[in-house]
Tab-separated table of C-alpha atoms in Angstrom:
chain	number	residue	atom	x	y	z
A	1	MET	CA	127.258	91.056	112.807
A	2	LYS	CA	127.042	94.795	114.343
A	3	LEU	CA	124.912	97.515	112.822
A	4	LYS	CA	127.247	99.681	110.773
A	5	VAL	CA	126.390	103.329	110.570
A	6	TYR	CA	128.139	105.451	108.075
A	7	ALA	CA	128.050	109.045	108.930
A	8	ASP	CA	129.317	112.556	108.977
A	9	ARG	CA	128.587	114.314	111.920
A	10	MET	CA	129.149	117.387	110.052
A	11	SER	CA	125.598	116.477	108.508
A	12	GLN	CA	122.584	116.936	110.152
A	13	PRO	CA	120.741	113.714	109.254
A	14	SER	CA	123.794	111.738	110.191
A	15	ARG	CA	123.669	113.409	113.712
A	16	ALA	CA	119.945	112.200	114.035
A	17	VAL	CA	120.540	108.876	113.313
A	18	ILE	CA	123.760	108.690	115.720
A	19	ILE	CA	121.847	110.323	118.530
A	20	PHE	CA	118.885	107.795	118.194
A	21	CYS	CA	121.248	104.770	118.233
A	22	LYS	CA	122.817	106.101	121.425
A	23	VAL	CA	119.585	107.203	123.110
A	24	ASN	CA	118.000	104.006	122.551
A	25	GLY	CA	121.118	101.748	123.430
A	26	ILE	CA	121.463	99.950	119.843
A	27	ASP	CA	124.877	98.298	119.393
A	28	TYR	CA	126.644	99.889	116.204
A	29	GLU	CA	129.754	100.722	114.869
A	30	GLU	CA	130.049	104.254	113.486
A	31	ILE	CA	132.185	104.311	110.127
A	32	LYS	CA	133.309	107.793	109.770
A	33	VAL	CA	132.782	109.225	105.776
A	34	HIS	CA	134.033	112.572	105.593
A	35	ILE	CA	132.198	114.510	103.092
A	36	SER	CA	134.796	117.472	103.136
A	37	LYS	CA	137.325	114.717	101.966
A	38	GLY	CA	135.056	113.333	99.058
A	39	GLN	CA	135.049	110.194	101.007
A	40	HIS	CA	131.226	109.722	100.055
A	41	LEU	CA	132.063	109.752	96.114
A	42	THR	CA	134.421	106.481	96.481
A	43	PRO	CA	133.812	103.599	94.533
A	44	GLU	CA	133.589	101.744	98.032
A	45	PHE	CA	130.742	103.677	99.434
A	46	ALA	CA	128.725	103.312	96.533
A	47	GLU	CA	128.589	99.717	97.209
A	48	ILE	CA	126.744	101.007	100.297
A	49	ASN	CA	125.050	103.839	99.012
A	50	PRO	CA	124.927	103.892	95.248
A	51	MET	CA	123.251	107.365	95.856
A	52	LYS	CA	126.466	108.692	97.446
A	53	GLN	CA	124.751	110.243	100.369
A	54	LEU	CA	125.252	109.936	103.990
A	55	PRO	CA	123.757	108.594	106.353
A	56	ALA	CA	123.431	104.967	105.410
A	57	ILE	CA	123.569	101.670	107.243
A	58	ALA	CA	124.103	97.989	106.575
A	59	ASP	CA	122.626	95.524	109.122
A	60	GLY	CA	124.071	92.405	107.919
A	61	ARG	CA	123.265	92.291	104.403
A	62	PHE	CA	120.629	94.919	104.324
A	63	LYS	CA	121.535	98.282	103.229
A	64	LEU	CA	119.512	101.422	103.502
A	65	PHE	CA	119.766	105.146	103.281
A	66	GLU	CA	117.617	108.249	103.444
A	67	SER	CA	117.671	109.107	107.441
A	68	HIS	CA	113.952	109.241	108.029
A	69	ALA	CA	113.816	105.403	106.430
A	70	ILE	CA	116.846	104.456	108.538
A	71	LEU	CA	115.048	106.047	111.796
A	72	ILE	CA	111.903	104.135	111.115
A	73	TYR	CA	113.942	100.894	110.215
A	74	LEU	CA	115.754	101.318	113.922
A	75	ALA	CA	112.586	101.960	115.726
A	76	CYS	CA	111.138	98.849	114.118
A	77	ALA	CA	113.954	96.207	113.912
A	78	PHE	CA	115.738	96.797	117.084
A	79	PRO	CA	113.975	95.684	120.522
A	80	GLY	CA	113.910	98.130	123.428
A	81	VAL	CA	113.158	101.271	121.306
A	82	ALA	CA	110.196	102.907	123.453
A	83	ASP	CA	107.052	103.441	121.612
A	84	GLN	CA	107.416	107.221	121.654
A	85	TRP	CA	109.822	107.405	119.081
A	86	TYR	CA	107.617	105.518	116.572
A	87	PRO	CA	104.102	104.943	118.025
A	88	ALA	CA	102.456	101.587	116.941
A	89	ASP	CA	99.056	103.667	116.919
A	90	VAL	CA	98.091	104.287	113.223
A	91	PHE	CA	96.951	107.901	113.821
A	92	LYS	CA	100.179	109.002	115.872
A	93	ARG	CA	102.511	107.231	113.655
A	94	SER	CA	100.601	109.017	110.463
A	95	LYS	CA	101.031	112.500	111.786
A	96	ILE	CA	104.996	111.446	112.288
A	97	HIS	CA	104.911	110.631	108.459
A	98	SER	CA	103.227	113.949	107.632
A	99	VAL	CA	105.746	115.683	109.744
A	100	LEU	CA	108.763	114.182	108.464
A	101	ASP	CA	107.668	114.337	104.755
A	102	TRP	CA	106.726	118.000	104.949
A	103	HIS	CA	110.240	118.560	106.993
A	104	HIS	CA	111.874	117.330	103.579
A	105	SER	CA	111.019	120.678	101.612
A	106	ASN	CA	109.398	123.364	104.339
A	107	LEU	CA	111.441	123.261	107.372
A	108	ARG	CA	110.557	126.188	109.441
A	109	ARG	CA	108.309	127.664	107.581
A	110	GLY	CA	105.184	127.456	109.788
A	111	ALA	CA	106.791	125.243	112.227
A	112	GLU	CA	105.947	127.129	114.981
A	113	SER	CA	102.432	128.303	114.475
A	114	PHE	CA	101.280	124.746	113.440
A	115	TRP	CA	103.198	122.006	114.882
A	116	LEU	CA	104.472	123.407	117.757
A	117	LYS	CA	100.796	124.334	119.103
A	118	GLY	CA	99.327	123.792	122.356
A	119	ASN	CA	101.304	123.335	125.452
A	120	GLY	CA	102.984	120.053	124.449
A	121	ARG	CA	106.764	119.985	124.778
A	122	PHE	CA	107.598	118.061	121.478
A	123	LEU	CA	106.011	118.237	118.205
A	124	LEU	CA	102.356	116.849	117.972
A	125	GLY	CA	101.896	117.865	121.360
A	126	GLY	CA	103.684	115.130	123.092
A	127	ASN	CA	105.393	114.935	126.347
A	128	GLN	CA	108.148	112.890	125.018
A	129	PRO	CA	110.280	113.052	121.530
A	130	SER	CA	109.605	111.230	118.581
A	131	ILE	CA	111.810	110.646	115.540
A	132	ALA	CA	110.048	113.528	114.004
A	133	ASP	CA	111.457	115.700	116.973
A	134	LEU	CA	115.084	114.379	116.675
A	135	SER	CA	115.300	114.847	112.719
A	136	LEU	CA	113.959	118.359	112.885
A	137	VAL	CA	116.015	119.654	115.677
A	138	CYS	CA	119.123	117.985	114.346
A	139	GLU	CA	118.502	120.304	111.109
A	140	LEU	CA	118.088	123.388	113.074
A	141	THR	CA	121.246	122.844	115.160
A	142	GLN	CA	122.951	123.116	111.882
A	143	LEU	CA	122.157	127.043	112.359
A	144	GLU	CA	124.870	126.693	114.991
A	145	VAL	CA	127.491	127.311	112.809
A	146	LEU	CA	126.217	130.774	111.686
A	147	ASP	CA	127.516	133.779	113.143
A	148	GLU	CA	125.837	134.569	116.790
A	149	LYS	CA	124.006	137.499	114.885
A	150	ASP	CA	122.533	135.779	111.982
A	151	ARG	CA	121.214	132.932	114.567
A	152	THR	CA	119.872	135.252	116.666
A	153	ARG	CA	118.275	137.014	113.807
A	154	LEU	CA	116.608	133.584	112.431
A	155	LEU	CA	115.842	132.068	115.894
A	156	GLY	CA	115.672	134.797	118.042
A	157	PRO	CA	111.640	135.421	117.444
A	158	HIS	CA	110.803	131.724	117.822
A	159	LYS	CA	110.776	131.251	121.593
A	160	LYS	CA	108.855	128.155	121.347
A	161	VAL	CA	111.152	126.845	118.707
A	162	GLN	CA	114.047	127.609	121.106
A	163	GLN	CA	112.335	126.048	123.744
A	164	TRP	CA	111.733	122.765	121.897
A	165	ILE	CA	115.345	122.258	120.754
A	166	GLU	CA	116.198	122.805	124.246
A	167	ASN	CA	113.558	120.022	125.386
A	168	THR	CA	114.870	117.491	122.867
A	169	ARG	CA	118.195	118.135	123.852
A	170	ASN	CA	117.467	117.902	127.565
A	171	ALA	CA	115.667	114.395	126.367
A	172	THR	CA	118.612	113.219	124.676
A	173	ASN	CA	121.560	114.459	126.546
A	174	PRO	CA	124.481	113.121	127.113
A	175	HIS	CA	124.139	112.192	123.613
A	176	PHE	CA	122.910	115.091	122.024
A	177	ASP	CA	125.651	117.182	123.133
A	178	GLU	CA	128.283	114.845	122.527
A	179	VAL	CA	127.267	114.124	118.866
A	180	HIS	CA	127.078	117.789	118.074
A	181	ARG	CA	130.369	118.717	119.504
A	182	VAL	CA	132.090	118.538	115.899
A	183	ILE	CA	129.341	121.497	115.017
A	184	MET	CA	130.518	123.612	118.137
A	185	LEU	CA	134.020	123.050	117.332
A	186	ALA	CA	133.284	124.042	113.731
A	187	LYS	CA	131.814	127.324	115.021
A	188	GLU	CA	134.485	128.177	117.112
A	189	ARG	CA	136.963	127.815	114.300
A	190	GLN	CA	134.626	130.036	112.134
A	191	GLN	CA	134.475	132.549	114.828
A	192	HIS	CA	138.166	132.740	115.110
A	193	GLN	CA	138.731	133.116	111.613
A	194	ARG	CA	136.040	135.752	111.484
A	195	LEU	CA	137.846	137.736	114.190
A	196	LYS	CA	141.346	137.065	112.636
A	197	ALA	CA	139.967	138.458	109.247
A	198	ALA	CA	138.427	141.487	111.065
A	199	LYS	CA	141.872	142.255	112.800
A	200	ASN	CA	143.684	141.772	109.493
A	201	GLU	CA	141.709	144.155	107.374
A	202	GLY	CA	140.741	146.578	110.125
A	203	GLY	CA	143.190	149.417	110.117
A	204	SER	CA	143.015	152.030	112.586
A	205	ASN	CA	139.610	153.187	111.742
A	206	MET	CA	138.271	149.467	112.407
A	207	LYS	CA	139.466	149.426	115.709
A	208	LYS	CA	136.839	150.855	117.617
A	209	PRO	CA	133.768	148.944	116.547
A	210	LEU	CA	135.588	145.738	116.873
A	211	VAL	CA	136.376	146.715	120.006
A	212	SER	CA	133.067	147.697	121.230
A	213	ARG	CA	131.620	144.634	119.831
A	214	MET	CA	133.692	142.613	121.942
B	1	MET	CA	81.400	108.732	107.937
B	2	LYS	CA	82.999	108.460	104.430
B	3	LEU	CA	86.541	109.504	103.881
B	4	LYS	CA	87.014	112.688	102.305
B	5	VAL	CA	89.833	113.477	99.963
B	6	TYR	CA	90.519	116.907	99.327
B	7	ALA	CA	92.275	116.988	95.848
B	8	ASP	CA	93.200	118.736	92.431
B	9	ARG	CA	93.626	116.312	89.915
B	10	MET	CA	95.988	118.881	88.057
B	11	SER	CA	98.441	117.940	90.776
B	12	GLN	CA	100.566	114.871	90.753
B	13	PRO	CA	100.341	113.755	94.590
B	14	SER	CA	96.771	114.430	94.640
B	15	ARG	CA	96.306	111.745	91.521
B	16	ALA	CA	98.170	109.189	93.505
B	17	VAL	CA	95.899	109.390	96.356
B	18	ILE	CA	92.732	108.998	94.025
B	19	ILE	CA	94.163	106.284	92.272
B	20	PHE	CA	95.252	104.398	95.326
B	21	CYS	CA	91.634	104.769	96.505
B	22	LYS	CA	90.119	103.540	93.456
B	23	VAL	CA	92.318	100.605	93.086
B	24	ASN	CA	91.609	99.596	96.422
B	25	GLY	CA	88.241	100.078	96.534
B	26	ILE	CA	88.139	102.557	99.277
B	27	ASP	CA	84.821	104.371	99.883
B	28	TYR	CA	85.828	108.080	99.502
B	29	GLU	CA	84.271	111.514	98.603
B	30	GLU	CA	86.511	113.452	96.437
B	31	ILE	CA	86.431	117.336	97.273
B	32	LYS	CA	87.806	119.425	94.306
B	33	VAL	CA	90.086	122.221	95.425
B	34	HIS	CA	91.360	124.026	92.317
B	35	ILE	CA	94.925	125.498	92.703
B	36	SER	CA	94.305	127.665	89.610
B	37	LYS	CA	91.486	129.217	91.303
B	38	GLY	CA	93.390	129.621	94.670
B	39	GLN	CA	90.652	127.402	96.520
B	40	HIS	CA	93.736	125.934	98.692
B	41	LEU	CA	94.318	129.532	100.128
B	42	THR	CA	90.885	130.039	101.509
B	43	PRO	CA	90.226	129.689	105.322
B	44	GLU	CA	87.634	126.880	105.054
B	45	PHE	CA	90.506	124.983	103.465
B	46	ALA	CA	93.127	125.758	105.892
B	47	GLU	CA	90.982	124.325	108.676
B	48	ILE	CA	91.565	120.960	106.692
B	49	ASN	CA	95.291	121.591	106.039
B	50	PRO	CA	97.004	124.687	107.763
B	51	MET	CA	99.838	124.170	105.171
B	52	LYS	CA	97.221	125.027	102.422
B	53	GLN	CA	99.014	122.384	100.116
B	54	LEU	CA	97.230	119.516	98.323
B	55	PRO	CA	96.252	116.557	98.743
B	56	ALA	CA	94.753	116.540	102.222
B	57	ILE	CA	92.328	114.026	103.847
B	58	ALA	CA	89.756	114.060	106.635
B	59	ASP	CA	88.833	110.705	107.872
B	60	GLY	CA	86.098	111.378	110.605
B	61	ARG	CA	87.949	114.097	112.639
B	62	PHE	CA	91.307	112.629	111.524
B	63	LYS	CA	92.997	115.144	109.427
B	64	LEU	CA	96.061	114.437	107.343
B	65	PHE	CA	98.426	116.066	104.646
B	66	GLU	CA	101.401	114.954	102.754
B	67	SER	CA	100.735	112.499	100.089
B	68	HIS	CA	103.070	109.582	101.128
B	69	ALA	CA	101.884	109.999	104.795
B	70	ILE	CA	98.344	109.621	103.417
B	71	LEU	CA	99.144	106.476	101.127
B	72	ILE	CA	100.655	104.903	104.198
B	73	TYR	CA	97.852	105.656	106.337
B	74	LEU	CA	95.297	104.448	103.637
B	75	ALA	CA	97.240	101.182	103.363
B	76	CYS	CA	97.195	100.549	107.066
B	77	ALA	CA	93.713	101.887	108.235
B	78	PHE	CA	91.560	100.468	105.559
B	79	PRO	CA	90.860	96.910	105.262
B	80	GLY	CA	91.461	94.847	102.104
B	81	VAL	CA	94.467	96.941	101.053
B	82	ALA	CA	96.969	94.192	99.436
B	83	ASP	CA	100.205	93.602	101.164
B	84	GLN	CA	101.913	94.644	98.016
B	85	TRP	CA	101.194	98.212	98.482
B	86	TYR	CA	102.883	98.661	101.744
B	87	PRO	CA	104.519	95.265	102.794
B	88	ALA	CA	104.351	94.255	106.550
B	89	ASP	CA	107.854	92.947	106.189
B	90	VAL	CA	109.858	95.532	107.799
B	91	PHE	CA	113.000	95.059	104.905
B	92	LYS	CA	110.522	95.594	102.154
B	93	ARG	CA	108.769	98.329	103.993
B	94	SER	CA	111.821	100.241	104.969
B	95	LYS	CA	113.032	100.256	101.112
B	96	ILE	CA	109.585	101.791	100.349
B	97	HIS	CA	110.201	104.462	102.792
B	98	SER	CA	113.585	104.932	101.441
B	99	VAL	CA	112.410	105.245	97.630
B	100	LEU	CA	109.488	107.832	99.037
B	101	ASP	CA	112.030	109.821	101.115
B	102	TRP	CA	114.495	110.133	98.115
B	103	HIS	CA	111.794	110.802	95.714
B	104	HIS	CA	111.152	114.203	97.664
B	105	SER	CA	114.398	115.785	96.486
B	106	ASN	CA	115.977	113.485	93.704
B	107	LEU	CA	113.484	112.048	91.296
B	108	ARG	CA	114.428	110.988	88.014
B	109	ARG	CA	118.518	111.266	89.124
B	110	GLY	CA	119.597	107.729	88.773
B	111	ALA	CA	116.123	106.161	89.088
B	112	GLU	CA	116.637	104.070	85.950
B	113	SER	CA	120.007	102.922	87.026
B	114	PHE	CA	119.349	102.234	90.658
B	115	TRP	CA	115.798	101.428	91.551
B	116	LEU	CA	114.984	99.690	88.241
B	117	LYS	CA	117.828	97.360	88.371
B	118	GLY	CA	117.379	93.901	87.553
B	119	ASN	CA	114.384	92.431	85.811
B	120	GLY	CA	111.536	93.272	87.910
B	121	ARG	CA	108.528	95.089	86.536
B	122	PHE	CA	108.288	97.683	89.178
B	123	LEU	CA	110.684	99.401	91.665
B	124	LEU	CA	112.546	97.081	94.098
B	125	GLY	CA	112.210	94.326	91.635
B	126	GLY	CA	108.773	93.343	92.563
B	127	ASN	CA	105.888	92.095	90.140
B	128	GLN	CA	103.400	94.194	91.953
B	129	PRO	CA	103.338	97.841	92.212
B	130	SER	CA	103.667	99.446	95.817
B	131	ILE	CA	102.931	102.895	96.898
B	132	ALA	CA	106.456	103.857	95.925
B	133	ASP	CA	105.460	102.973	92.395
B	134	LEU	CA	102.443	104.965	92.280
B	135	SER	CA	103.852	107.919	93.856
B	136	LEU	CA	106.679	108.342	91.335
B	137	VAL	CA	104.755	107.285	88.275
B	138	CYS	CA	102.186	110.124	88.929
B	139	GLU	CA	105.092	112.661	89.463
B	140	LEU	CA	106.264	111.551	85.815
B	141	THR	CA	103.073	111.409	84.385
B	142	GLN	CA	103.225	115.452	85.017
B	143	LEU	CA	105.706	115.427	81.946
B	144	GLU	CA	102.641	114.632	79.715
B	145	VAL	CA	101.801	118.373	79.650
B	146	LEU	CA	105.089	119.258	77.917
B	147	ASP	CA	105.610	119.649	74.341
B	148	GLU	CA	105.825	115.779	72.549
B	149	LYS	CA	109.639	116.906	71.636
B	150	ASP	CA	110.636	118.012	75.355
B	151	ARG	CA	108.862	114.753	76.754
B	152	THR	CA	110.736	112.713	74.138
B	153	ARG	CA	113.922	114.419	75.091
B	154	LEU	CA	113.605	113.826	78.563
B	155	LEU	CA	112.049	110.250	78.863
B	156	GLY	CA	113.243	109.111	75.531
B	157	PRO	CA	116.353	107.670	76.311
B	158	HIS	CA	115.146	106.007	79.499
B	159	LYS	CA	113.546	102.848	77.957
B	160	LYS	CA	113.260	101.116	81.366
B	161	VAL	CA	111.265	104.039	82.779
B	162	GLN	CA	108.909	104.121	80.117
B	163	GLN	CA	108.233	100.453	80.509
B	164	TRP	CA	107.781	100.967	84.159
B	165	ILE	CA	105.282	103.953	83.775
B	166	GLU	CA	103.340	101.555	81.358
B	167	ASN	CA	103.394	98.500	83.752
B	168	THR	CA	102.192	100.831	86.501
B	169	ARG	CA	99.475	102.387	84.510
B	170	ASN	CA	98.340	98.662	83.391
B	171	ALA	CA	98.352	97.554	87.058
B	172	THR	CA	95.988	100.314	88.185
B	173	ASN	CA	93.634	100.932	84.930
B	174	PRO	CA	91.184	101.733	84.213
B	175	HIS	CA	91.673	104.032	87.267
B	176	PHE	CA	95.027	105.646	86.167
B	177	ASP	CA	93.575	106.667	82.748
B	178	GLU	CA	90.489	108.114	84.312
B	179	VAL	CA	92.416	109.952	87.002
B	180	HIS	CA	95.114	111.614	84.212
B	181	ARG	CA	92.082	112.644	81.964
B	182	VAL	CA	92.438	116.227	83.252
B	183	ILE	CA	96.106	116.069	82.191
B	184	MET	CA	95.543	114.527	78.728
B	185	LEU	CA	92.935	117.580	78.419
B	186	ALA	CA	95.563	120.118	79.620
B	187	LYS	CA	97.843	118.873	77.040
B	188	GLU	CA	95.527	119.118	74.437
B	189	ARG	CA	94.404	122.608	75.151
B	190	GLN	CA	98.458	123.443	75.420
B	191	GLN	CA	99.127	121.824	71.877
B	192	HIS	CA	96.243	123.555	70.460
B	193	GLN	CA	97.195	127.113	71.785
B	194	ARG	CA	100.976	126.384	70.561
B	195	LEU	CA	99.577	125.523	67.131
B	196	LYS	CA	97.272	128.883	66.974
B	197	ALA	CA	100.210	130.828	68.524
B	198	ALA	CA	102.359	129.611	65.440
B	199	LYS	CA	99.764	130.204	63.099
B	200	ASN	CA	99.222	133.729	64.288
B	201	GLU	CA	103.335	134.530	64.632
B	202	GLY	CA	104.014	132.996	61.362
B	203	GLY	CA	104.058	134.533	58.313
B	204	SER	CA	104.531	132.905	54.793
B	205	ASN	CA	108.035	132.186	55.870
B	206	MET	CA	106.703	130.058	59.131
B	207	LYS	CA	104.078	128.233	57.060
B	208	LYS	CA	106.263	125.596	55.545
B	209	PRO	CA	108.075	123.996	58.729
B	210	LEU	CA	104.559	124.137	60.409
B	211	VAL	CA	103.264	121.958	57.870
B	212	SER	CA	105.917	119.746	57.817
B	213	ARG	CA	105.883	119.144	61.506
B	214	MET	CA	102.223	118.394	61.088
């Protein structure tokens, strides 16, 4: 029976799991659960994940939730996943656990100054991404839906973080871009709405700054 | 070189790591870092953990922080740790990751109804505790410092949770009680202060209820 991945691509941990499956050639079926429509709150989905959160997987009769646990499971249970993603080496693996645990509560605080130290292209100084890179970068790409001004304010000063996001994107493309397409569409919709709202609100006194901003 | 554990026994994840070492006969040196005195903010401790959080370990030149990552590392890197704590079986192990990840953000919500289902004495239905039991129970024992009334209100209705705490305590004693001693002392101190404050505040109209409560 094919692995089932219950996901909403609008949610960052869902995207991390889907990209991981695609990059590693894991044969899976994506079952879309739309959070905006409340589909994660149905009794049917509670059968899969009683905590009613996404993502979740069902591999035969084995069910699992929490995206980090899922990524680790997939790295261990499916053949052909490169060691880089979840290294067998106990020291490297422990550092990945540490990043993932830290991610839960502290993302961005100190990320650049500590995890991205040295000349490595990825977290922990490596030259290839691990599940920690994938998970954290998918979290950060949620910032894409922000207004360009806010996004620049948040990420602008962090050149190393921007480069790391780009490295992870390049290492996992074309899947990275494909899975993030919904986020980009949401961003376009929001920009469109902001523009429309500004036009509707704006009398003659608003026209000038609006034009100059465009 | 002996394993160094940097800990403050007033903090729940520090206690989980110390109990784990004791129960599994891991030879370690406990280095007390008092959060109340700001000792975790010193440049010396930042050398051990740049995130300035407790607990942290140094095993030779290998340094690690985040309590779940530490528990997993200890279970994997030290001989003689029973399989129950972090089972080699990929399905059991994945469930432990799931509990630990979920613990980060959701402790107590749904714990009884989902994780403690069935007749198992521990999480995931087992008859022996895992690192998930130890970590979550140490979190819950932080409630000990609460006023008895508040503690009863929070834990009182959850008989299964109370039984599970007791099971985990029994399975890890005498270490469990020894490591929790600071919490019990803090509780006594707080009770003493509450009593003193009540006496000082209370005029003749306060005496009656105070006496009846004792």
